[in-house]
Amino acid sequence: MKDAATGEHLVWVHSLDARNDLTSLLIPFRMATTAGDLGLWMYSSREHSLEWLGGAPAVADLFPDPTAPLSRVMPSVHPDDRGALQQLVSSVSARSPWTRLRYLTEHDGWHELAAQTLRIQLGYGGPERIFGVVRDDTKYEKRKKRARAALAAERQRAKDTADFSSALITAATEQELQQVVLTRLAATFGACGALLALVDNGRLRVSTDAGIALWEVATTHGLPLNHPSPIPEAIRTGKPQFILGREDYMSRWPHGAGFPRIGRLGCDYAGTITPLSEAGNPPLGAWAMAYGKGYQPSLDEQTLMSTLADLAGQALKRIRSQQARVELATALQQTMLPTLPQHLPGLEVAARYRPCHGGLDIGGDWYDAFVMPGGSIALEIGDAQGHDVNAAALMGQVRLFMRAIADEERNPATVLTRTNELVLTTAPARFASCSLLHIDPRNGQVTGASAGHVPILCARRDGSHTVRQLPGGPVLGVVPDTDYREETFTLDKDIALVLVTDGVVEGPGLTLEAGLERVGTLAGAAIRDGLNAEETADRILDSAVAVDHLDDVAVLVIRRT
């Protein structure tokens, strides 16, 4: 309406006394809570009672009594949450934070509730009341728990897969690979049990974990690849096989009904078989897992199975290739390292060799002893660069060069000079160190030279020792036109010469000086204790192995008789 005098619009405000009709004032609250899927309640601090005012029907149904004293409601609240409820109804703030409560209903157990209180004055000058809104988060919390459980399971699966992959990559032998597969495979894919079938000379060699007993797969062991049963077929074709149960198995392999006689493939079990190599590649083997009847892996699981199987196949090929190289290297080593003459007139000589722990069981260390024209005896020890077949080949070349040249040259320095030129010509990318001695056993005269090799040790009968650095020049195969030098000294009968490679006197945390002192002390004690050359060499070698040296080790012990 308009004011007749001024023409302005006027609004009439009419005040109602609603103290006797609180219900009408609660209608908007009920509508709002219903729309928000919330329940509404009012707390009377004077009577210490709760009055349920409705709201969303699903929430209101949790509280069948419209009015209840707080003492009756409290037992339905989880003991750990009762203090939180007490704080809610006694809050003096206008709005409390949302508080979680676990509430036990009569018919469907525990519910996860979230509640908040608001202190509101009803109408202008009306009474003040504490109102609460409550939300049932039970389904939401269950979904959240399931999601958290699924996430935790996925993370664990990812960790198991990563650990599985790492273990496959680092497996050094077939036995280690077999252990990795049988201890991790079933757990990674949630299977009841697993087996691993490897191909040896066209037949299966089968091993199992605790989930599948050996007797259950005994008839599979030794099967040829052309046998009409699922494991040979998977290996032969390079295609995974998924078996839903015994009926599925019998329909697909009727001629192999008894193979394998796996109880897991009875009426209540299924299986998966994954080859370790694709079709067209040399057959390596397969692994199989047992599951409950009707199980069929998802596409993601099939992909992961194939990926890990391929990784296992690569590891197996690497291991077998390495084993072949080791066997070749061992044969080469045995050919390259000489057998010392059983009798060297006037001398007692013992030699020992052990390869390094890593890589191939072969290295570049060598020793040699032979009688030269004129009756003198040549003794040498050396170390060719590397720990592989090439190192062994260079070692063999150098040893043969020095033998051939020593037949013509009596001076060790000249032998090293000519050998250096030959190494530069034939193996320019490699080098070798060595010490060469010519000994006249009749008078003990020793002429020696060194090509960058570690010093020799002189151990005495009284237990003392000295370090002798032979003259010479740089390692063989590096500097052309090198003239090596030599020196002559006398080997008395109460002295033992000890020649070693650097693997004996150097290592992690062990300097050359400390290593020479250590070996010299051992050798001196051995001579003092009356040990012969063989026993002295054993003591030095055992000591070097005991401190876990990483390099090849060779020892040569010489005594006059």
Coordinates of C-alpha atoms in Angstrom, one line a residue:
M1 CA 0.0 0.0 0.0
K2 CA 1.0 3.6 -0.4
D3 CA 1.1 6.4 2.1
A4 CA -1.7 8.8 1.1
A5 CA 0.3 11.9 2.1
T6 CA 3.7 11.0 0.6
G7 CA 2.9 8.3 -1.9
E8 CA 5.7 6.0 -0.5
H9 CA 5.2 2.2 -0.4
L10 CA 4.6 0.9 3.1
V11 CA 5.1 -2.6 4.5
W12 CA 2.9 -3.8 7.4
V13 CA 4.6 -6.0 10.0
H14 CA 2.3 -8.0 12.2
S15 CA 3.7 -9.5 15.4
L16 CA 2.4 -12.8 16.5
D17 CA 2.8 -14.4 19.9
A18 CA 3.8 -18.0 19.1
R19 CA 4.8 -19.1 22.6
N20 CA 1.8 -21.4 22.6
D21 CA 2.4 -22.7 19.1
L22 CA 6.1 -23.8 18.7
T23 CA 5.1 -26.4 16.2
S24 CA 4.3 -23.9 13.6
L25 CA 7.8 -22.3 14.0
L26 CA 9.4 -25.7 13.5
I27 CA 7.8 -26.4 10.1
P28 CA 10.6 -24.6 8.1
F29 CA 13.2 -26.5 10.1
R30 CA 11.6 -29.8 9.3
M31 CA 11.3 -29.0 5.6
A32 CA 14.9 -28.0 5.4
T33 CA 16.2 -31.1 7.2
T34 CA 14.0 -33.3 5.0
A35 CA 15.4 -31.7 1.9
G36 CA 19.0 -32.2 3.2
D37 CA 18.4 -35.8 4.1
L38 CA 18.9 -35.0 7.7
G39 CA 17.1 -35.8 10.9
L40 CA 16.0 -33.1 13.4
W41 CA 15.9 -33.3 17.2
M42 CA 15.5 -30.8 20.0
Y43 CA 17.2 -31.0 23.4
S44 CA 15.7 -29.7 26.6
S45 CA 18.4 -29.0 29.1
R46 CA 15.9 -28.6 31.9
E47 CA 14.4 -32.1 31.5
H48 CA 17.6 -33.6 30.0
S49 CA 15.5 -35.1 27.2
L50 CA 15.6 -35.4 23.5
E51 CA 12.6 -34.9 21.3
W52 CA 12.8 -36.3 17.7
L53 CA 11.2 -33.9 15.3
G54 CA 11.4 -35.9 12.1
G55 CA 13.1 -34.8 8.9
A56 CA 14.3 -37.4 6.4
P57 CA 12.2 -40.6 7.0
A58 CA 15.2 -43.0 6.8
V59 CA 17.0 -41.0 9.5
A60 CA 13.8 -40.6 11.6
D61 CA 13.2 -44.3 11.6
L62 CA 16.4 -44.8 13.6
F63 CA 14.7 -43.2 16.6
P64 CA 11.3 -44.8 17.1
D65 CA 10.5 -43.0 20.4
P66 CA 9.6 -39.3 19.7
T67 CA 10.7 -38.3 23.1
A68 CA 13.3 -40.0 25.3
P69 CA 15.4 -38.9 28.2
L70 CA 19.1 -38.6 27.5
S71 CA 19.8 -41.4 30.0
R72 CA 17.8 -43.8 27.8
V73 CA 19.5 -42.8 24.6
M74 CA 23.1 -42.9 26.0
P75 CA 23.3 -46.7 26.2
S76 CA 22.7 -47.0 22.5
V77 CA 25.7 -44.9 21.8
H78 CA 29.1 -46.6 21.5
P79 CA 31.0 -46.3 24.9
D80 CA 33.8 -44.5 23.2
D81 CA 31.4 -41.8 21.7
R82 CA 29.2 -41.1 24.8
G83 CA 31.5 -38.2 25.9
A84 CA 31.1 -36.6 22.5
L85 CA 27.3 -36.8 22.7
Q86 CA 27.4 -35.2 26.2
Q87 CA 29.6 -32.3 24.8
L88 CA 27.1 -31.8 22.0
V89 CA 24.0 -31.3 24.2
S90 CA 25.9 -29.1 26.7
S91 CA 27.6 -26.9 24.1
V92 CA 27.3 -23.2 24.8
S93 CA 28.4 -22.1 21.3
A94 CA 25.8 -21.1 18.7
R95 CA 27.0 -23.9 16.4
S96 CA 29.0 -27.0 17.3
P97 CA 31.3 -28.8 14.9
W98 CA 30.1 -32.0 13.2
T99 CA 30.7 -34.9 15.5
R100 CA 30.7 -38.6 14.6
L101 CA 28.8 -41.1 16.8
R102 CA 28.3 -44.8 16.5
Y103 CA 24.6 -45.6 17.3
L104 CA 23.1 -49.1 17.9
T105 CA 19.6 -49.7 16.5
E106 CA 17.3 -52.5 17.4
H107 CA 17.0 -54.1 14.0
D108 CA 20.1 -53.4 11.8
G109 CA 23.0 -53.0 14.2
W110 CA 25.5 -50.2 14.4
H111 CA 25.1 -47.0 12.4
E112 CA 27.7 -44.3 11.7
L113 CA 26.0 -41.0 12.5
A114 CA 27.2 -37.4 12.1
A115 CA 25.5 -34.8 14.4
Q116 CA 25.7 -31.0 14.9
T117 CA 23.9 -28.8 17.4
L118 CA 22.6 -25.2 16.9
R119 CA 21.4 -22.9 19.7
I120 CA 18.4 -21.0 18.2
Q121 CA 15.9 -18.5 19.6
L122 CA 12.4 -19.2 18.4
G123 CA 10.6 -16.1 17.1
Y124 CA 11.1 -12.5 18.3
G125 CA 11.6 -12.7 22.0
G126 CA 10.7 -16.4 22.0
P127 CA 12.4 -19.2 23.9
E128 CA 15.9 -20.5 23.2
R129 CA 16.3 -24.1 22.3
I130 CA 19.2 -26.5 21.4
F131 CA 18.4 -28.1 18.0
G132 CA 20.4 -30.9 16.5
V133 CA 20.7 -32.3 13.0
V134 CA 21.8 -35.8 12.4
R135 CA 23.0 -37.5 9.2
D136 CA 23.3 -41.3 8.7
D137 CA 26.7 -41.9 7.1
T138 CA 26.6 -45.7 7.5
K139 CA 26.5 -46.5 3.8
Y140 CA 28.9 -43.8 2.9
E141 CA 31.4 -45.0 5.6
K142 CA 31.0 -48.6 4.3
R143 CA 31.7 -47.5 0.8
K144 CA 34.7 -45.5 2.0
K145 CA 36.0 -48.5 4.0
R146 CA 35.6 -50.7 0.9
A147 CA 37.4 -48.1 -1.2
R148 CA 40.2 -47.8 1.4
A149 CA 40.5 -51.6 1.5
A150 CA 40.6 -51.8 -2.3
L151 CA 43.2 -49.1 -2.4
A152 CA 45.3 -50.8 0.2
A153 CA 44.9 -54.1 -1.6
E154 CA 45.9 -52.4 -4.9
R155 CA 49.0 -50.9 -3.3
Q156 CA 49.9 -54.2 -1.8
R157 CA 49.5 -55.9 -5.1
A158 CA 51.7 -53.2 -6.8
K159 CA 54.3 -53.7 -4.1
D160 CA 54.2 -57.5 -4.4
T161 CA 54.5 -57.2 -8.2
A162 CA 57.4 -54.8 -7.9
D163 CA 59.1 -57.1 -5.4
F164 CA 58.4 -60.1 -7.7
S165 CA 59.9 -58.3 -10.7
S166 CA 63.0 -57.3 -8.8
A167 CA 63.5 -60.8 -7.5
L168 CA 63.2 -62.2 -11.0
I169 CA 65.7 -59.7 -12.3
T170 CA 68.3 -60.4 -9.6
A171 CA 68.0 -64.2 -9.6
A172 CA 71.4 -65.6 -10.4
T173 CA 70.7 -69.3 -10.8
E174 CA 67.8 -71.5 -11.9
Q175 CA 67.4 -72.6 -8.3
E176 CA 67.0 -69.0 -7.2
L177 CA 64.5 -68.3 -10.0
Q178 CA 62.5 -71.4 -9.0
Q179 CA 62.5 -70.2 -5.4
V180 CA 61.3 -66.7 -6.4
V181 CA 58.5 -68.1 -8.5
L182 CA 57.2 -70.7 -6.1
T183 CA 57.3 -68.4 -3.0
R184 CA 55.7 -65.4 -4.7
L185 CA 53.5 -66.4 -7.6
A186 CA 50.4 -67.7 -5.8
A187 CA 50.5 -64.8 -3.2
T188 CA 50.8 -62.2 -5.9
F189 CA 47.8 -63.4 -7.8
G190 CA 45.7 -64.7 -4.9
A191 CA 45.9 -68.4 -6.0
C192 CA 45.6 -71.5 -3.9
G193 CA 48.9 -72.9 -5.2
A194 CA 51.4 -72.8 -8.0
L195 CA 53.8 -74.9 -10.0
L196 CA 56.7 -74.2 -12.3
A197 CA 57.5 -76.4 -15.3
L198 CA 60.9 -75.9 -17.1
V199 CA 61.9 -77.5 -20.3
D200 CA 65.1 -79.6 -20.2
N201 CA 66.0 -81.5 -23.3
G202 CA 62.5 -81.4 -24.7
R203 CA 60.8 -82.6 -21.4
L204 CA 59.2 -81.0 -18.4
R205 CA 60.9 -80.6 -15.1
V206 CA 58.2 -79.7 -12.6
S207 CA 58.4 -78.2 -9.1
T208 CA 55.6 -77.0 -6.8
D209 CA 54.9 -74.8 -3.8
A210 CA 53.1 -75.9 -0.6
G211 CA 49.7 -75.2 -2.3
I212 CA 50.0 -78.1 -4.7
A213 CA 51.5 -81.3 -3.5
L214 CA 54.3 -82.9 -5.6
W215 CA 52.3 -86.2 -5.9
E216 CA 49.5 -84.2 -7.6
V217 CA 51.8 -83.3 -10.5
A218 CA 54.1 -86.3 -10.5
T219 CA 52.8 -87.6 -13.8
T220 CA 53.5 -84.2 -15.4
H221 CA 57.2 -84.4 -14.6
G222 CA 59.1 -85.7 -17.6
L223 CA 56.3 -85.2 -20.2
P224 CA 57.4 -84.4 -23.7
L225 CA 56.3 -81.1 -25.3
N226 CA 54.1 -82.9 -27.8
H227 CA 51.9 -84.5 -25.1
P228 CA 48.2 -83.7 -25.4
S229 CA 47.7 -81.8 -22.1
P230 CA 47.5 -78.1 -21.2
I231 CA 51.0 -77.4 -19.8
P232 CA 52.9 -78.8 -22.8
E233 CA 50.4 -77.1 -25.2
A234 CA 50.8 -73.7 -23.5
I235 CA 54.6 -74.0 -23.8
R236 CA 54.5 -75.4 -27.3
T237 CA 52.1 -72.7 -28.7
G238 CA 53.2 -69.8 -26.5
K239 CA 49.5 -69.1 -25.6
P240 CA 48.1 -68.9 -22.0
Q241 CA 45.5 -71.5 -21.0
F242 CA 42.6 -70.8 -18.6
I243 CA 40.7 -73.8 -17.3
L244 CA 37.3 -73.2 -15.6
G245 CA 37.1 -76.7 -14.1
R246 CA 37.3 -80.4 -14.7
E247 CA 34.5 -80.4 -17.3
D248 CA 36.2 -77.6 -19.3
Y249 CA 39.5 -79.5 -19.0
M250 CA 38.0 -82.8 -20.2
S251 CA 36.2 -81.2 -23.2
R252 CA 39.4 -79.5 -24.4
W253 CA 42.0 -82.3 -23.7
P254 CA 40.1 -85.6 -23.9
H255 CA 43.2 -87.5 -24.8
G256 CA 45.1 -86.2 -21.7
A257 CA 42.5 -86.9 -19.1
G258 CA 45.0 -88.2 -16.6
F259 CA 47.5 -85.4 -17.1
P260 CA 48.0 -83.7 -14.9
R261 CA 46.2 -85.5 -12.1
I262 CA 45.9 -82.3 -10.1
G263 CA 43.3 -82.6 -7.4
R264 CA 43.0 -78.8 -7.6
L265 CA 41.4 -79.3 -11.0
G266 CA 38.5 -81.2 -9.6
C267 CA 35.0 -80.1 -9.5
D268 CA 35.7 -77.2 -7.2
Y269 CA 38.9 -75.7 -8.8
A270 CA 40.1 -73.9 -11.9
G271 CA 43.6 -73.1 -13.2
T272 CA 45.7 -70.7 -15.3
I273 CA 48.8 -71.7 -17.3
T274 CA 51.2 -69.0 -18.6
P275 CA 54.1 -69.8 -20.9
L276 CA 57.5 -68.2 -20.2
S277 CA 58.2 -67.5 -23.9
E278 CA 56.2 -66.7 -27.0
A279 CA 55.6 -68.9 -29.9
G280 CA 58.6 -69.0 -32.3
N281 CA 61.1 -68.7 -29.5
P282 CA 62.9 -71.7 -27.9
P283 CA 60.5 -73.2 -25.4
L284 CA 61.5 -72.4 -21.8
G285 CA 58.6 -73.6 -19.7
A286 CA 55.4 -72.3 -18.0
W287 CA 53.9 -71.6 -14.6
A288 CA 50.5 -72.7 -13.5
M289 CA 48.2 -71.6 -10.7
A290 CA 45.1 -73.2 -9.0
Y291 CA 42.0 -71.2 -8.1
G292 CA 38.4 -71.8 -7.1
K293 CA 36.0 -73.3 -9.7
G294 CA 34.9 -70.9 -12.4
Y295 CA 37.7 -68.4 -11.8
Q296 CA 38.8 -66.5 -14.8
P297 CA 41.4 -63.7 -14.5
S298 CA 40.5 -60.2 -15.7
L299 CA 42.2 -58.7 -18.7
D300 CA 44.5 -56.7 -16.4
E301 CA 45.4 -59.8 -14.5
Q302 CA 46.1 -61.7 -17.7
T303 CA 48.3 -58.9 -18.9
L304 CA 50.2 -58.8 -15.6
M305 CA 50.6 -62.6 -15.6
S306 CA 52.0 -62.5 -19.2
T307 CA 54.3 -59.6 -18.3
L308 CA 55.8 -61.3 -15.3
A309 CA 56.1 -64.7 -17.1
D310 CA 58.0 -62.9 -19.9
L311 CA 60.3 -61.4 -17.3
A312 CA 60.8 -64.8 -15.8
G313 CA 61.6 -66.2 -19.3
Q314 CA 64.1 -63.4 -19.9
A315 CA 65.7 -64.1 -16.5
L316 CA 65.9 -67.9 -17.3
K317 CA 67.5 -67.2 -20.7
R318 CA 70.0 -64.9 -19.0
I319 CA 70.8 -67.5 -16.3
R320 CA 71.3 -70.3 -18.8
S321 CA 73.4 -68.1 -21.1
Q322 CA 75.5 -67.1 -18.1
Q323 CA 75.8 -70.7 -17.1
A324 CA 77.0 -71.7 -20.6
R325 CA 79.6 -68.9 -20.5
V326 CA 80.7 -70.0 -17.0
E327 CA 81.2 -73.6 -18.3
L328 CA 83.1 -72.3 -21.3
A329 CA 85.2 -70.0 -19.1
T330 CA 85.9 -72.7 -16.6
A331 CA 87.1 -75.0 -19.4
L332 CA 89.2 -72.2 -20.8
Q333 CA 90.7 -71.4 -17.4
Q334 CA 91.6 -75.0 -16.8
T335 CA 93.3 -75.0 -20.2
M336 CA 95.1 -71.7 -19.6
L337 CA 96.4 -72.3 -16.1
P338 CA 99.3 -74.7 -16.2
T339 CA 100.0 -77.7 -14.0
L340 CA 103.3 -77.1 -12.3
P341 CA 106.0 -79.6 -13.0
Q342 CA 106.0 -82.3 -10.3
H343 CA 109.7 -81.9 -9.8
L344 CA 111.8 -78.7 -10.2
P345 CA 115.4 -79.6 -9.3
G346 CA 116.6 -77.7 -6.3
L347 CA 113.3 -75.9 -5.7
E348 CA 110.0 -76.4 -3.8
V349 CA 107.2 -74.5 -5.6
A350 CA 103.5 -74.3 -4.8
A351 CA 100.8 -72.2 -6.6
R352 CA 97.2 -71.4 -5.8
Y353 CA 94.4 -69.6 -7.7
R354 CA 90.9 -68.6 -6.9
P355 CA 88.5 -66.5 -9.1
C356 CA 86.6 -63.5 -7.9
H357 CA 83.1 -63.8 -6.4
G358 CA 81.3 -61.8 -9.1
G359 CA 81.0 -62.3 -12.8
L360 CA 82.3 -65.4 -14.5
D361 CA 84.4 -68.0 -12.5
I362 CA 87.4 -66.9 -14.4
G363 CA 89.9 -64.0 -14.4
G364 CA 93.1 -62.8 -15.7
D365 CA 95.5 -63.9 -12.9
W366 CA 98.0 -66.5 -13.9
Y367 CA 101.2 -68.2 -12.7
D368 CA 103.8 -70.4 -14.5
A369 CA 107.0 -72.3 -13.8
F370 CA 109.2 -74.2 -16.3
V371 CA 112.8 -75.2 -16.8
M372 CA 114.8 -73.1 -19.3
P373 CA 117.7 -74.2 -21.5
G374 CA 120.8 -74.3 -19.2
G375 CA 119.0 -75.6 -16.2
S376 CA 117.6 -72.3 -14.7
I377 CA 114.0 -72.2 -13.7
A378 CA 111.6 -69.5 -14.8
L379 CA 108.8 -68.5 -12.5
E380 CA 106.2 -65.9 -13.2
I381 CA 103.0 -64.5 -11.8
G382 CA 100.7 -61.9 -13.4
D383 CA 97.3 -60.3 -13.7
A384 CA 95.6 -59.5 -17.0
Q385 CA 93.0 -56.7 -17.0
G386 CA 89.4 -57.9 -16.5
H387 CA 87.4 -60.8 -15.2
D388 CA 86.0 -62.4 -18.3
V389 CA 86.9 -64.7 -21.2
N390 CA 88.9 -61.9 -22.9
A391 CA 91.0 -61.5 -19.8
A392 CA 91.6 -65.2 -19.8
A393 CA 92.5 -65.1 -23.5
L394 CA 95.0 -62.3 -22.9
M395 CA 96.4 -64.1 -19.9
G396 CA 97.0 -67.2 -22.1
Q397 CA 98.6 -65.1 -24.8
V398 CA 101.0 -63.4 -22.4
R399 CA 102.0 -66.7 -20.8
L400 CA 102.7 -68.3 -24.1
F401 CA 104.6 -65.2 -25.4
M402 CA 106.9 -65.3 -22.3
R403 CA 107.5 -69.0 -22.6
A404 CA 108.4 -68.8 -26.2
I405 CA 110.7 -65.8 -25.7
A406 CA 112.3 -67.3 -22.6
D407 CA 113.6 -70.2 -24.7
E408 CA 115.8 -67.6 -26.6
E409 CA 116.4 -64.9 -24.0
R410 CA 118.0 -65.5 -20.6
N411 CA 117.4 -62.1 -19.2
P412 CA 113.9 -61.4 -17.6
A413 CA 114.1 -57.7 -18.6
T414 CA 114.5 -58.6 -22.3
V415 CA 111.6 -61.1 -22.0
L416 CA 109.3 -58.4 -20.7
T417 CA 110.4 -55.9 -23.3
R418 CA 109.6 -58.2 -26.2
T419 CA 106.4 -59.4 -24.6
N420 CA 105.3 -55.8 -24.2
E421 CA 105.6 -55.2 -28.0
L422 CA 103.7 -58.4 -28.8
V423 CA 100.8 -57.4 -26.4
L424 CA 100.7 -53.9 -28.0
T425 CA 100.3 -55.6 -31.4
T426 CA 97.8 -58.3 -30.5
A427 CA 95.7 -56.8 -27.7
P428 CA 95.8 -53.0 -27.9
A429 CA 92.7 -52.5 -25.6
R430 CA 94.1 -54.6 -22.8
F431 CA 97.0 -54.6 -20.4
A432 CA 98.7 -57.0 -17.9
S433 CA 101.1 -56.8 -15.0
C434 CA 103.6 -59.5 -14.1
S435 CA 106.7 -60.4 -12.2
L436 CA 109.3 -62.8 -13.8
L437 CA 112.1 -64.6 -12.0
H438 CA 114.9 -66.7 -13.3
I439 CA 116.4 -68.9 -10.5
D440 CA 119.6 -71.0 -10.6
P441 CA 118.8 -73.7 -8.0
R442 CA 122.4 -74.6 -7.7
N443 CA 123.6 -71.4 -6.1
G444 CA 120.3 -69.6 -5.4
Q445 CA 121.0 -66.7 -7.8
V446 CA 117.8 -64.9 -8.7
T447 CA 117.3 -62.4 -11.6
G448 CA 114.0 -60.7 -11.5
A449 CA 112.0 -57.9 -13.3
S450 CA 108.5 -56.5 -13.0
A451 CA 106.0 -55.0 -15.3
G452 CA 104.0 -52.9 -13.0
H453 CA 103.3 -55.8 -10.6
V454 CA 103.0 -55.8 -6.8
P455 CA 106.2 -56.3 -4.9
I456 CA 107.4 -59.7 -3.8
L457 CA 107.8 -60.9 -0.2
C458 CA 110.8 -62.6 1.4
A459 CA 109.7 -64.6 4.4
R460 CA 112.4 -65.9 6.8
R461 CA 112.7 -68.9 9.2
D462 CA 112.8 -66.6 12.2
G463 CA 109.3 -65.3 11.3
S464 CA 110.4 -62.0 9.9
H465 CA 109.8 -60.7 6.4
T466 CA 110.8 -58.0 4.0
V467 CA 109.2 -56.4 0.9
R468 CA 111.2 -56.4 -2.3
Q469 CA 110.2 -54.1 -5.2
L470 CA 111.7 -55.5 -8.4
P471 CA 112.9 -53.0 -11.0
G472 CA 111.3 -53.1 -14.4
G473 CA 108.7 -50.8 -16.0
P474 CA 105.0 -50.1 -16.7
V475 CA 102.4 -52.8 -17.2
L476 CA 102.5 -54.7 -20.5
G477 CA 100.5 -53.4 -23.4
V478 CA 100.4 -49.7 -22.6
V479 CA 103.7 -47.9 -23.4
P480 CA 105.6 -48.9 -26.6
D481 CA 109.4 -49.1 -26.9
T482 CA 109.8 -49.7 -23.2
D483 CA 113.1 -51.0 -21.9
Y484 CA 112.6 -53.0 -18.7
R485 CA 115.2 -53.3 -16.0
E486 CA 116.2 -56.2 -13.8
E487 CA 118.2 -57.0 -10.6
T488 CA 120.0 -60.0 -9.2
F489 CA 120.0 -61.3 -5.6
T490 CA 120.5 -64.6 -3.7
L491 CA 117.8 -66.8 -2.4
D492 CA 119.1 -68.5 0.8
K493 CA 117.7 -71.8 1.9
D494 CA 116.1 -70.3 5.0
I495 CA 114.1 -67.8 2.9
A496 CA 110.8 -68.3 1.0
L497 CA 109.8 -66.0 -1.9
V498 CA 106.1 -65.2 -2.0
L499 CA 104.6 -63.8 -5.2
V500 CA 101.0 -62.7 -5.2
T501 CA 98.5 -60.8 -7.4
D502 CA 96.9 -57.6 -6.2
G503 CA 93.7 -59.4 -5.2
V504 CA 95.6 -61.0 -2.3
V505 CA 97.0 -57.7 -0.9
E506 CA 94.3 -55.1 -1.8
G507 CA 90.6 -54.9 -1.2
P508 CA 87.8 -52.9 0.4
G509 CA 89.4 -51.1 3.3
L510 CA 92.8 -52.7 2.8
T511 CA 95.7 -50.7 1.3
L512 CA 98.6 -52.3 -0.6
E513 CA 101.0 -51.5 2.2
A514 CA 98.7 -53.0 4.8
G515 CA 98.0 -56.0 2.6
L516 CA 101.7 -56.7 2.0
E517 CA 102.4 -56.5 5.8
R518 CA 99.5 -58.9 6.5
V519 CA 100.7 -61.5 3.9
G520 CA 104.3 -61.1 4.9
T521 CA 103.5 -61.8 8.6
L522 CA 101.4 -64.9 7.6
A523 CA 104.2 -66.2 5.4
G524 CA 106.9 -65.5 8.0
A525 CA 104.9 -67.4 10.7
A526 CA 104.3 -70.3 8.3
I527 CA 108.0 -70.7 7.6
R528 CA 108.8 -70.3 11.3
D529 CA 106.3 -73.1 12.1
G530 CA 108.0 -75.4 9.7
L531 CA 105.3 -75.4 7.0
N532 CA 106.3 -76.4 3.5
A533 CA 105.5 -74.4 0.3
E534 CA 102.1 -76.1 -0.3
E535 CA 100.9 -75.4 3.3
T536 CA 102.2 -71.9 3.2
A537 CA 100.4 -71.1 0.0
D538 CA 97.1 -72.6 1.4
R539 CA 97.4 -70.4 4.5
I540 CA 97.9 -67.2 2.4
L541 CA 95.0 -68.1 0.1
D542 CA 92.6 -68.9 2.9
S543 CA 93.4 -65.7 4.6
A544 CA 92.7 -63.7 1.4
V545 CA 89.4 -65.4 0.9
A546 CA 88.4 -64.9 4.6
V547 CA 88.5 -61.1 4.3
D548 CA 86.1 -61.4 1.2
H549 CA 88.4 -59.9 -1.4
L550 CA 86.5 -59.0 -4.6
D551 CA 89.3 -59.7 -7.1
D552 CA 90.9 -62.8 -8.4
V553 CA 93.7 -64.1 -6.2
A554 CA 96.9 -66.0 -7.1
V555 CA 99.8 -67.1 -4.9
L556 CA 103.2 -68.5 -5.8
V557 CA 105.6 -69.7 -3.0
I558 CA 109.2 -70.7 -3.8
R559 CA 111.8 -72.3 -1.5
R560 CA 115.2 -73.8 -2.1
T561 CA 115.7 -77.4 -1.1

